[in-house]
């Protein structure tokens, strides 16, 4: 009976407490036994927040990579390169008459027709979905060939040091100056509906010849799968931005393209010179890893009047929940709403946008969440979409989270045969220092063709938001509704 009245009290709090007039307010309720009466209270609690460096261990491998540099007005500087492996389709085959490769005799007509055309050449083409910053900013791209294999069974984080896999003191395999707009491509090409923005880096012809010769010297066995191809011919590439500040490309795929001339035969049996291309993409079948580096974040870390979030993997906001205030006197927490307000920052020509979504998650659960590709459960993880009209992120009800945090502590104390006194609390906080701490992490939505959200992943685009809070700033208000049974 007590549970029935408790549920009724919570569901009808507005009608029961505010709709009745004074003549009928006690009708019916007066005959309820004292032990079954529910005390329902609306209250406010306040949480504290601070800015923390992003935990690199939260990152998982992604097919999207960043390339470029950007420094903002406060001196925070971000730069990123990436490492990509290469995918080789199983049992890849090439023509048996490539010019100058293998043991072939060449008719004079082929040599004459070839003229000054390159018999073979290779490019590494970077396809990017979009970019941040100045489209006309000139930057320099360097490409290094890896001389050590990337271990597919190891975990690599976004602060990865590329020197583990290639000699950074050596000359790059190739370099190019480029812009995000890529003026090398004509306007007519860029305006095509199927145009995919890209930048191509020409590699040495000797590299292309080595790849082609490897096919014949191994009788094609080095092309039987990706692992064999990388072990024997090309372990992959490290791509970096070595000059130019102001643009960051969001690279979806890096593709090695080997172009060559060969002899082909038409349906009439006539031989002619043909052009072919073999491509080896870096994609979800192999590993692509970001190499992020942030500097100049101290001014934001030391901002005690607000907190900051900077993506990718720069700064997060940590919130410490007042769990015992929210669970005052052992009451049941029925509702807890938390609204985060964005602070105004100075405008700039190129300024990262606010994260579209912020995930709120228990700090000690964040790494497991991303490593297992978990889904938002509205118990220990929540997500809020940025409300541009109000400049806020709102979490409508985190009561289940608070109840879970509270019950975890009670279970731990019971297992240790301890109580929630001063000694018990001290022991628990020592064992689990992050027990009541949450993280705010930028995430992006995965959607289907209809735009429906299927899940969320870490957002590695350039994002920035300043939130009202901080150790010495305004605390975060949490509106609560608690209920407690009578005695």
PDB file of C-alpha atoms in Angstrom, residues 55-357:
ATOM      1  CA  UNK A  55      41.751  11.668 -20.933  1.00  0.00           C
ATOM      2  CA  UNK A  56      43.492  10.288 -24.012  1.00  0.00           C
ATOM      3  CA  UNK A  57      42.651   6.732 -22.997  1.00  0.00           C
ATOM      4  CA  UNK A  58      39.008   7.396 -23.883  1.00  0.00           C
ATOM      5  CA  UNK A  59      39.852   7.420 -27.566  1.00  0.00           C
ATOM      6  CA  UNK A  60      39.319   4.487 -29.827  1.00  0.00           C
ATOM      7  CA  UNK A  61      40.472   3.989 -33.382  1.00  0.00           C
ATOM      8  CA  UNK A  62      38.421   5.915 -35.892  1.00  0.00           C
ATOM      9  CA  UNK A  63      38.260   6.025 -39.661  1.00  0.00           C
ATOM     10  CA  UNK A  64      38.163   9.825 -39.508  1.00  0.00           C
ATOM     11  CA  UNK A  65      41.412  11.728 -39.075  1.00  0.00           C
ATOM     12  CA  UNK A  66      42.418  15.366 -38.652  1.00  0.00           C
ATOM     13  CA  UNK A  67      45.190  17.115 -40.524  1.00  0.00           C
ATOM     14  CA  UNK A  68      46.291  20.687 -39.908  1.00  0.00           C
ATOM     15  CA  UNK A  69      47.045  23.409 -37.365  1.00  0.00           C
ATOM     16  CA  UNK A  70      45.019  26.076 -35.632  1.00  0.00           C
ATOM     17  CA  UNK A  71      45.904  28.638 -32.945  1.00  0.00           C
ATOM     18  CA  UNK A  72      43.154  30.719 -31.321  1.00  0.00           C
ATOM     19  CA  UNK A  73      43.144  34.234 -29.856  1.00  0.00           C
ATOM     20  CA  UNK A  74      43.954  32.946 -26.349  1.00  0.00           C
ATOM     21  CA  UNK A  75      47.068  31.129 -27.530  1.00  0.00           C
ATOM     22  CA  UNK A  76      45.695  27.592 -27.471  1.00  0.00           C
ATOM     23  CA  UNK A  77      47.255  25.688 -30.362  1.00  0.00           C
ATOM     24  CA  UNK A  78      46.099  22.433 -31.919  1.00  0.00           C
ATOM     25  CA  UNK A  79      47.930  20.385 -34.508  1.00  0.00           C
ATOM     26  CA  UNK A  80      47.277  16.964 -35.893  1.00  0.00           C
ATOM     27  CA  UNK A  81      48.709  14.442 -38.291  1.00  0.00           C
ATOM     28  CA  UNK A  82      47.671  10.845 -38.749  1.00  0.00           C
ATOM     29  CA  UNK A  83      48.973   7.365 -39.475  1.00  0.00           C
ATOM     30  CA  UNK A  84      47.226   5.185 -42.015  1.00  0.00           C
ATOM     31  CA  UNK A  85      47.665   1.588 -43.042  1.00  0.00           C
ATOM     32  CA  UNK A  86      46.699   0.314 -46.488  1.00  0.00           C
ATOM     33  CA  UNK A  87      44.042  -2.187 -47.483  1.00  0.00           C
ATOM     34  CA  UNK A  88      44.818  -4.657 -50.262  1.00  0.00           C
ATOM     35  CA  UNK A  89      41.900  -6.613 -51.706  1.00  0.00           C
ATOM     36  CA  UNK A  90      42.483 -10.339 -51.337  1.00  0.00           C
ATOM     37  CA  UNK A  91      44.348 -11.919 -54.254  1.00  0.00           C
ATOM     38  CA  UNK A  92      44.769  -8.599 -56.052  1.00  0.00           C
ATOM     39  CA  UNK A  93      45.858  -9.116 -59.662  1.00  0.00           C
ATOM     40  CA  UNK A  94      47.687  -6.797 -62.066  1.00  0.00           C
ATOM     41  CA  UNK A  95      48.183  -7.001 -65.841  1.00  0.00           C
ATOM     42  CA  UNK A  96      51.166  -9.069 -66.970  1.00  0.00           C
ATOM     43  CA  UNK A  97      52.458  -6.497 -69.455  1.00  0.00           C
ATOM     44  CA  UNK A  98      53.280  -3.359 -67.483  1.00  0.00           C
ATOM     45  CA  UNK A  99      55.893  -1.247 -69.251  1.00  0.00           C
ATOM     46  CA  UNK A 100      59.408  -1.871 -68.000  1.00  0.00           C
ATOM     47  CA  UNK A 101      58.278  -4.278 -65.250  1.00  0.00           C
ATOM     48  CA  UNK A 102      58.853  -8.024 -65.300  1.00  0.00           C
ATOM     49  CA  UNK A 103      60.485 -10.035 -68.048  1.00  0.00           C
ATOM     50  CA  UNK A 104      58.673  -8.671 -71.078  1.00  0.00           C
ATOM     51  CA  UNK A 105      59.845  -7.620 -74.514  1.00  0.00           C
ATOM     52  CA  UNK A 106      58.370  -4.378 -75.786  1.00  0.00           C
ATOM     53  CA  UNK A 107      57.405  -3.703 -79.371  1.00  0.00           C
ATOM     54  CA  UNK A 108      58.723  -0.473 -80.816  1.00  0.00           C
ATOM     55  CA  UNK A 109      55.204   0.877 -81.376  1.00  0.00           C
ATOM     56  CA  UNK A 110      54.528   0.810 -77.631  1.00  0.00           C
ATOM     57  CA  UNK A 111      57.708   2.715 -76.820  1.00  0.00           C
ATOM     58  CA  UNK A 112      56.988   5.273 -79.525  1.00  0.00           C
ATOM     59  CA  UNK A 113      53.420   5.767 -78.365  1.00  0.00           C
ATOM     60  CA  UNK A 114      54.510   6.145 -74.761  1.00  0.00           C
ATOM     61  CA  UNK A 115      56.677   9.123 -75.664  1.00  0.00           C
ATOM     62  CA  UNK A 116      57.175  11.405 -72.671  1.00  0.00           C
ATOM     63  CA  UNK A 117      54.240   9.985 -70.689  1.00  0.00           C
ATOM     64  CA  UNK A 118      55.055   8.608 -67.264  1.00  0.00           C
ATOM     65  CA  UNK A 119      55.027   4.806 -67.506  1.00  0.00           C
ATOM     66  CA  UNK A 120      54.147   4.614 -63.842  1.00  0.00           C
ATOM     67  CA  UNK A 121      53.597   7.008 -60.955  1.00  0.00           C
ATOM     68  CA  UNK A 122      51.934   6.982 -57.526  1.00  0.00           C
ATOM     69  CA  UNK A 123      49.909   9.457 -55.472  1.00  0.00           C
ATOM     70  CA  UNK A 124      48.543   9.481 -51.961  1.00  0.00           C
ATOM     71  CA  UNK A 125      45.114  11.106 -52.225  1.00  0.00           C
ATOM     72  CA  UNK A 126      43.503  12.519 -49.088  1.00  0.00           C
ATOM     73  CA  UNK A 127      39.686  12.639 -49.281  1.00  0.00           C
ATOM     74  CA  UNK A 128      38.159  14.955 -46.693  1.00  0.00           C
ATOM     75  CA  UNK A 129      34.500  15.493 -45.795  1.00  0.00           C
ATOM     76  CA  UNK A 130      34.933  19.109 -44.688  1.00  0.00           C
ATOM     77  CA  UNK A 131      37.387  21.388 -42.922  1.00  0.00           C
ATOM     78  CA  UNK A 132      37.687  24.027 -40.223  1.00  0.00           C
ATOM     79  CA  UNK A 133      39.299  27.414 -40.789  1.00  0.00           C
ATOM     80  CA  UNK A 134      40.436  29.363 -43.824  1.00  0.00           C
ATOM     81  CA  UNK A 135      39.802  27.718 -47.207  1.00  0.00           C
ATOM     82  CA  UNK A 136      42.546  29.801 -48.871  1.00  0.00           C
ATOM     83  CA  UNK A 137      45.189  29.308 -46.173  1.00  0.00           C
ATOM     84  CA  UNK A 138      48.319  27.667 -47.604  1.00  0.00           C
ATOM     85  CA  UNK A 139      49.802  24.809 -45.617  1.00  0.00           C
ATOM     86  CA  UNK A 140      52.479  22.214 -46.262  1.00  0.00           C
ATOM     87  CA  UNK A 141      51.790  18.485 -46.143  1.00  0.00           C
ATOM     88  CA  UNK A 142      54.599  15.974 -45.555  1.00  0.00           C
ATOM     89  CA  UNK A 143      54.263  12.238 -46.177  1.00  0.00           C
ATOM     90  CA  UNK A 144      56.547   9.723 -44.450  1.00  0.00           C
ATOM     91  CA  UNK A 145      56.596   6.011 -45.213  1.00  0.00           C
ATOM     92  CA  UNK A 146      56.370   3.833 -42.108  1.00  0.00           C
ATOM     93  CA  UNK A 147      59.363   1.615 -41.433  1.00  0.00           C
ATOM     94  CA  UNK A 148      57.725  -0.275 -38.557  1.00  0.00           C
ATOM     95  CA  UNK A 149      54.416  -2.117 -38.595  1.00  0.00           C
ATOM     96  CA  UNK A 150      51.466  -0.911 -36.555  1.00  0.00           C
ATOM     97  CA  UNK A 151      50.251  -3.675 -34.248  1.00  0.00           C
ATOM     98  CA  UNK A 152      46.553  -4.210 -34.929  1.00  0.00           C
ATOM     99  CA  UNK A 153      46.134  -5.830 -31.499  1.00  0.00           C
ATOM    100  CA  UNK A 154      47.439  -2.838 -29.549  1.00  0.00           C
ATOM    101  CA  UNK A 155      45.574   0.229 -28.321  1.00  0.00           C
ATOM    102  CA  UNK A 156      46.782   3.582 -29.610  1.00  0.00           C
ATOM    103  CA  UNK A 157      45.616   6.910 -28.245  1.00  0.00           C
ATOM    104  CA  UNK A 158      45.367  10.318 -29.951  1.00  0.00           C
ATOM    105  CA  UNK A 159      48.587  11.607 -28.388  1.00  0.00           C
ATOM    106  CA  UNK A 160      50.421   8.945 -30.388  1.00  0.00           C
ATOM    107  CA  UNK A 161      54.055   9.758 -31.205  1.00  0.00           C
ATOM    108  CA  UNK A 162      54.580   9.004 -34.898  1.00  0.00           C
ATOM    109  CA  UNK A 163      58.336   8.564 -34.358  1.00  0.00           C
ATOM    110  CA  UNK A 164      57.503   5.084 -33.023  1.00  0.00           C
ATOM    111  CA  UNK A 165      56.818   4.045 -36.602  1.00  0.00           C
ATOM    112  CA  UNK A 166      58.989   6.190 -38.860  1.00  0.00           C
ATOM    113  CA  UNK A 167      62.162   8.258 -38.851  1.00  0.00           C
ATOM    114  CA  UNK A 168      61.016  11.834 -38.296  1.00  0.00           C
ATOM    115  CA  UNK A 169      64.574  13.133 -38.782  1.00  0.00           C
ATOM    116  CA  UNK A 170      64.736  11.826 -42.341  1.00  0.00           C
ATOM    117  CA  UNK A 171      63.492  13.691 -45.397  1.00  0.00           C
ATOM    118  CA  UNK A 172      59.790  13.083 -46.110  1.00  0.00           C
ATOM    119  CA  UNK A 173      58.932  10.707 -48.915  1.00  0.00           C
ATOM    120  CA  UNK A 174      57.021  13.600 -50.504  1.00  0.00           C
ATOM    121  CA  UNK A 175      55.738  17.094 -49.684  1.00  0.00           C
ATOM    122  CA  UNK A 176      53.198  19.471 -51.183  1.00  0.00           C
ATOM    123  CA  UNK A 177      51.793  22.941 -50.511  1.00  0.00           C
ATOM    124  CA  UNK A 178      48.004  22.967 -50.578  1.00  0.00           C
ATOM    125  CA  UNK A 179      44.806  24.723 -49.531  1.00  0.00           C
ATOM    126  CA  UNK A 180      41.500  23.315 -48.352  1.00  0.00           C
ATOM    127  CA  UNK A 181      39.834  24.673 -51.474  1.00  0.00           C
ATOM    128  CA  UNK A 182      42.465  22.910 -53.618  1.00  0.00           C
ATOM    129  CA  UNK A 183      42.937  25.319 -56.484  1.00  0.00           C
ATOM    130  CA  UNK A 184      44.570  22.512 -58.482  1.00  0.00           C
ATOM    131  CA  UNK A 185      41.047  21.267 -59.236  1.00  0.00           C
ATOM    132  CA  UNK A 186      38.955  23.377 -61.585  1.00  0.00           C
ATOM    133  CA  UNK A 187      35.736  25.085 -60.512  1.00  0.00           C
ATOM    134  CA  UNK A 188      33.760  22.916 -62.935  1.00  0.00           C
ATOM    135  CA  UNK A 189      35.095  19.816 -61.190  1.00  0.00           C
ATOM    136  CA  UNK A 190      34.504  21.114 -57.676  1.00  0.00           C
ATOM    137  CA  UNK A 191      30.896  22.000 -58.479  1.00  0.00           C
ATOM    138  CA  UNK A 192      29.966  18.499 -59.657  1.00  0.00           C
ATOM    139  CA  UNK A 193      27.396  16.763 -57.420  1.00  0.00           C
ATOM    140  CA  UNK A 194      29.630  13.713 -56.979  1.00  0.00           C
ATOM    141  CA  UNK A 195      32.796  15.706 -56.272  1.00  0.00           C
ATOM    142  CA  UNK A 196      34.618  14.604 -53.120  1.00  0.00           C
ATOM    143  CA  UNK A 197      37.099  17.237 -51.838  1.00  0.00           C
ATOM    144  CA  UNK A 198      40.624  15.884 -52.000  1.00  0.00           C
ATOM    145  CA  UNK A 199      44.307  16.712 -52.087  1.00  0.00           C
ATOM    146  CA  UNK A 200      46.770  14.480 -53.951  1.00  0.00           C
ATOM    147  CA  UNK A 201      50.425  14.187 -53.022  1.00  0.00           C
ATOM    148  CA  UNK A 202      52.653  12.902 -55.831  1.00  0.00           C
ATOM    149  CA  UNK A 203      55.056  10.225 -54.573  1.00  0.00           C
ATOM    150  CA  UNK A 204      58.434   9.419 -56.179  1.00  0.00           C
ATOM    151  CA  UNK A 205      58.233   7.319 -59.339  1.00  0.00           C
ATOM    152  CA  UNK A 206      60.716   4.940 -57.736  1.00  0.00           C
ATOM    153  CA  UNK A 207      58.083   4.172 -55.096  1.00  0.00           C
ATOM    154  CA  UNK A 208      55.531   3.248 -57.774  1.00  0.00           C
ATOM    155  CA  UNK A 209      58.081   1.053 -59.544  1.00  0.00           C
ATOM    156  CA  UNK A 210      58.908  -0.746 -56.274  1.00  0.00           C
ATOM    157  CA  UNK A 211      55.245  -1.596 -55.701  1.00  0.00           C
ATOM    158  CA  UNK A 212      54.814  -2.914 -59.256  1.00  0.00           C
ATOM    159  CA  UNK A 213      58.057  -4.895 -59.238  1.00  0.00           C
ATOM    160  CA  UNK A 214      57.001  -6.457 -55.947  1.00  0.00           C
ATOM    161  CA  UNK A 215      54.006  -7.978 -57.683  1.00  0.00           C
ATOM    162  CA  UNK A 216      56.126  -9.849 -60.225  1.00  0.00           C
ATOM    163  CA  UNK A 217      59.043 -10.738 -57.953  1.00  0.00           C
ATOM    164  CA  UNK A 218      56.604 -12.469 -55.580  1.00  0.00           C
ATOM    165  CA  UNK A 219      54.412 -13.961 -58.332  1.00  0.00           C
ATOM    166  CA  UNK A 220      51.538 -11.978 -56.863  1.00  0.00           C
ATOM    167  CA  UNK A 221      51.773 -13.537 -53.387  1.00  0.00           C
ATOM    168  CA  UNK A 222      52.578 -10.183 -51.734  1.00  0.00           C
ATOM    169  CA  UNK A 223      49.182  -8.972 -52.952  1.00  0.00           C
ATOM    170  CA  UNK A 224      47.152 -11.802 -51.443  1.00  0.00           C
ATOM    171  CA  UNK A 225      45.877  -9.703 -48.485  1.00  0.00           C
ATOM    172  CA  UNK A 226      46.475  -6.469 -46.547  1.00  0.00           C
ATOM    173  CA  UNK A 227      48.803  -7.951 -43.949  1.00  0.00           C
ATOM    174  CA  UNK A 228      51.126  -9.523 -46.542  1.00  0.00           C
ATOM    175  CA  UNK A 229      51.109  -6.374 -48.672  1.00  0.00           C
ATOM    176  CA  UNK A 230      52.076  -4.149 -45.739  1.00  0.00           C
ATOM    177  CA  UNK A 231      54.724  -6.515 -44.386  1.00  0.00           C
ATOM    178  CA  UNK A 232      56.536  -6.773 -47.722  1.00  0.00           C
ATOM    179  CA  UNK A 233      55.788  -3.632 -49.735  1.00  0.00           C
ATOM    180  CA  UNK A 234      54.416  -0.672 -47.771  1.00  0.00           C
ATOM    181  CA  UNK A 235      53.649  -0.611 -44.054  1.00  0.00           C
ATOM    182  CA  UNK A 236      51.658   2.597 -44.352  1.00  0.00           C
ATOM    183  CA  UNK A 237      52.168   6.361 -44.117  1.00  0.00           C
ATOM    184  CA  UNK A 238      52.389   9.151 -41.602  1.00  0.00           C
ATOM    185  CA  UNK A 239      50.904  12.405 -42.908  1.00  0.00           C
ATOM    186  CA  UNK A 240      51.531  15.705 -41.120  1.00  0.00           C
ATOM    187  CA  UNK A 241      51.112  19.453 -41.568  1.00  0.00           C
ATOM    188  CA  UNK A 242      54.598  20.943 -41.190  1.00  0.00           C
ATOM    189  CA  UNK A 243      53.835  24.582 -42.074  1.00  0.00           C
ATOM    190  CA  UNK A 244      50.797  26.839 -42.136  1.00  0.00           C
ATOM    191  CA  UNK A 245      48.397  27.680 -39.302  1.00  0.00           C
ATOM    192  CA  UNK A 246      44.673  28.211 -39.680  1.00  0.00           C
ATOM    193  CA  UNK A 247      43.141  25.134 -41.318  1.00  0.00           C
ATOM    194  CA  UNK A 248      42.226  21.626 -40.146  1.00  0.00           C
ATOM    195  CA  UNK A 249      41.009  19.024 -42.657  1.00  0.00           C
ATOM    196  CA  UNK A 250      38.615  16.263 -41.606  1.00  0.00           C
ATOM    197  CA  UNK A 251      40.071  13.366 -43.608  1.00  0.00           C
ATOM    198  CA  UNK A 252      37.787  10.414 -44.228  1.00  0.00           C
ATOM    199  CA  UNK A 253      40.137   8.272 -46.307  1.00  0.00           C
ATOM    200  CA  UNK A 254      43.711   8.216 -47.586  1.00  0.00           C
ATOM    201  CA  UNK A 255      44.189   6.184 -50.774  1.00  0.00           C
ATOM    202  CA  UNK A 256      47.450   5.053 -52.375  1.00  0.00           C
ATOM    203  CA  UNK A 257      46.930   5.098 -56.148  1.00  0.00           C
ATOM    204  CA  UNK A 258      49.518   3.467 -58.432  1.00  0.00           C
ATOM    205  CA  UNK A 259      49.055   4.422 -62.107  1.00  0.00           C
ATOM    206  CA  UNK A 260      50.802   2.573 -64.925  1.00  0.00           C
ATOM    207  CA  UNK A 261      50.852   1.882 -68.678  1.00  0.00           C
ATOM    208  CA  UNK A 262      50.518  -1.612 -70.069  1.00  0.00           C
ATOM    209  CA  UNK A 263      49.619  -3.540 -73.224  1.00  0.00           C
ATOM    210  CA  UNK A 264      46.009  -4.643 -73.581  1.00  0.00           C
ATOM    211  CA  UNK A 265      44.120  -6.412 -76.366  1.00  0.00           C
ATOM    212  CA  UNK A 266      40.732  -5.421 -77.779  1.00  0.00           C
ATOM    213  CA  UNK A 267      37.983  -7.723 -79.017  1.00  0.00           C
ATOM    214  CA  UNK A 268      39.528  -7.790 -82.489  1.00  0.00           C
ATOM    215  CA  UNK A 269      42.809  -9.048 -81.092  1.00  0.00           C
ATOM    216  CA  UNK A 270      44.645  -5.781 -81.667  1.00  0.00           C
ATOM    217  CA  UNK A 271      47.120  -4.790 -79.028  1.00  0.00           C
ATOM    218  CA  UNK A 272      47.193  -1.227 -77.755  1.00  0.00           C
ATOM    219  CA  UNK A 273      48.666   0.846 -74.939  1.00  0.00           C
ATOM    220  CA  UNK A 274      46.286   1.160 -71.980  1.00  0.00           C
ATOM    221  CA  UNK A 275      46.338   3.076 -68.713  1.00  0.00           C
ATOM    222  CA  UNK A 276      45.376   1.424 -65.432  1.00  0.00           C
ATOM    223  CA  UNK A 277      45.340   2.316 -61.747  1.00  0.00           C
ATOM    224  CA  UNK A 278      45.671   0.092 -58.705  1.00  0.00           C
ATOM    225  CA  UNK A 279      44.358   1.590 -55.475  1.00  0.00           C
ATOM    226  CA  UNK A 280      45.039   0.681 -51.850  1.00  0.00           C
ATOM    227  CA  UNK A 281      42.785   2.635 -49.477  1.00  0.00           C
ATOM    228  CA  UNK A 282      43.135   3.375 -45.824  1.00  0.00           C
ATOM    229  CA  UNK A 283      39.646   2.645 -44.503  1.00  0.00           C
ATOM    230  CA  UNK A 284      37.705   0.806 -41.799  1.00  0.00           C
ATOM    231  CA  UNK A 285      39.339  -2.481 -42.830  1.00  0.00           C
ATOM    232  CA  UNK A 286      42.728  -1.269 -41.545  1.00  0.00           C
ATOM    233  CA  UNK A 287      43.964   1.157 -38.895  1.00  0.00           C
ATOM    234  CA  UNK A 288      44.002   4.950 -39.135  1.00  0.00           C
ATOM    235  CA  UNK A 289      45.191   6.789 -36.043  1.00  0.00           C
ATOM    236  CA  UNK A 290      45.265  10.461 -35.125  1.00  0.00           C
ATOM    237  CA  UNK A 291      48.332  12.136 -33.655  1.00  0.00           C
ATOM    238  CA  UNK A 292      46.885  15.119 -31.741  1.00  0.00           C
ATOM    239  CA  UNK A 293      48.895  17.728 -29.871  1.00  0.00           C
ATOM    240  CA  UNK A 294      47.557  20.642 -27.793  1.00  0.00           C
ATOM    241  CA  UNK A 295      49.622  23.455 -26.291  1.00  0.00           C
ATOM    242  CA  UNK A 296      48.729  26.728 -24.573  1.00  0.00           C
ATOM    243  CA  UNK A 297      45.768  25.400 -22.561  1.00  0.00           C
ATOM    244  CA  UNK A 298      46.955  26.659 -19.149  1.00  0.00           C
ATOM    245  CA  UNK A 299      44.933  29.880 -19.218  1.00  0.00           C
ATOM    246  CA  UNK A 300      41.739  27.895 -19.594  1.00  0.00           C
ATOM    247  CA  UNK A 301      42.742  25.249 -17.058  1.00  0.00           C
ATOM    248  CA  UNK A 302      43.381  28.055 -14.560  1.00  0.00           C
ATOM    249  CA  UNK A 303      40.080  29.822 -15.248  1.00  0.00           C
ATOM    250  CA  UNK A 304      38.290  29.469 -11.888  1.00  0.00           C
ATOM    251  CA  UNK A 305      35.263  31.523 -12.945  1.00  0.00           C
ATOM    252  CA  UNK A 306      34.109  29.154 -15.697  1.00  0.00           C
ATOM    253  CA  UNK A 307      34.876  25.795 -17.282  1.00  0.00           C
ATOM    254  CA  UNK A 308      35.900  24.892 -20.822  1.00  0.00           C
ATOM    255  CA  UNK A 309      35.398  22.091 -23.283  1.00  0.00           C
ATOM    256  CA  UNK A 310      37.745  21.933 -26.281  1.00  0.00           C
ATOM    257  CA  UNK A 311      37.673  19.216 -28.891  1.00  0.00           C
ATOM    258  CA  UNK A 312      39.252  17.088 -30.121  1.00  0.00           C
ATOM    259  CA  UNK A 313      40.628  15.746 -26.819  1.00  0.00           C
ATOM    260  CA  UNK A 314      41.778  19.045 -25.426  1.00  0.00           C
ATOM    261  CA  UNK A 315      39.692  19.919 -22.373  1.00  0.00           C
ATOM    262  CA  UNK A 316      36.656  18.391 -20.655  1.00  0.00           C
ATOM    263  CA  UNK A 317      34.485  19.708 -17.830  1.00  0.00           C
ATOM    264  CA  UNK A 318      34.254  17.703 -14.610  1.00  0.00           C
ATOM    265  CA  UNK A 319      31.216  18.031 -12.318  1.00  0.00           C
ATOM    266  CA  UNK A 320      31.134  16.904  -8.692  1.00  0.00           C
ATOM    267  CA  UNK A 321      27.605  15.980  -7.654  1.00  0.00           C
ATOM    268  CA  UNK A 322      26.334  16.783  -4.118  1.00  0.00           C
ATOM    269  CA  UNK A 323      24.925  13.273  -3.759  1.00  0.00           C
ATOM    270  CA  UNK A 324      24.157  13.442  -0.033  1.00  0.00           C
ATOM    271  CA  UNK A 325      22.360  16.772  -0.403  1.00  0.00           C
ATOM    272  CA  UNK A 326      20.296  15.337  -3.217  1.00  0.00           C
ATOM    273  CA  UNK A 327      19.505  12.221  -1.181  1.00  0.00           C
ATOM    274  CA  UNK A 328      18.816  14.171   1.999  1.00  0.00           C
ATOM    275  CA  UNK A 329      17.670  12.021   4.945  1.00  0.00           C
ATOM    276  CA  UNK A 330      17.650   8.901   2.801  1.00  0.00           C
ATOM    277  CA  UNK A 331      14.771  10.144   0.665  1.00  0.00           C
ATOM    278  CA  UNK A 332      13.956   8.815  -2.789  1.00  0.00           C
ATOM    279  CA  UNK A 333      15.114  11.137  -5.553  1.00  0.00           C
ATOM    280  CA  UNK A 334      12.286  11.234  -8.087  1.00  0.00           C
ATOM    281  CA  UNK A 335      13.562  13.997 -10.347  1.00  0.00           C
ATOM    282  CA  UNK A 336      16.785  15.951 -10.816  1.00  0.00           C
ATOM    283  CA  UNK A 337      17.150  18.473 -13.622  1.00  0.00           C
ATOM    284  CA  UNK A 338      20.491  20.076 -14.447  1.00  0.00           C
ATOM    285  CA  UNK A 339      20.847  22.947 -16.903  1.00  0.00           C
ATOM    286  CA  UNK A 340      24.279  24.135 -18.069  1.00  0.00           C
ATOM    287  CA  UNK A 341      24.528  27.676 -19.406  1.00  0.00           C
ATOM    288  CA  UNK A 342      27.118  28.778 -21.944  1.00  0.00           C
ATOM    289  CA  UNK A 343      29.157  31.889 -21.257  1.00  0.00           C
ATOM    290  CA  UNK A 344      29.715  34.498 -23.953  1.00  0.00           C
ATOM    291  CA  UNK A 345      33.175  34.516 -25.536  1.00  0.00           C
ATOM    292  CA  UNK A 346      34.840  36.972 -27.873  1.00  0.00           C
ATOM    293  CA  UNK A 347      34.063  36.637 -31.544  1.00  0.00           C
ATOM    294  CA  UNK A 348      36.797  35.673 -34.000  1.00  0.00           C
ATOM    295  CA  UNK A 349      37.015  35.183 -37.784  1.00  0.00           C
ATOM    296  CA  UNK A 350      37.415  31.441 -37.345  1.00  0.00           C
ATOM    297  CA  UNK A 351      36.015  30.179 -34.077  1.00  0.00           C
ATOM    298  CA  UNK A 352      35.142  26.550 -33.255  1.00  0.00           C
ATOM    299  CA  UNK A 353      31.414  25.989 -32.903  1.00  0.00           C
ATOM    300  CA  UNK A 354      29.762  24.732 -29.730  1.00  0.00           C
ATOM    301  CA  UNK A 355      29.539  20.930 -29.541  1.00  0.00           C
ATOM    302  CA  UNK A 356      26.244  19.797 -31.032  1.00  0.00           C
ATOM    303  CA  UNK A 357      25.921  17.202 -28.251  1.00  0.00           C
TER     304      UNK A 357
END
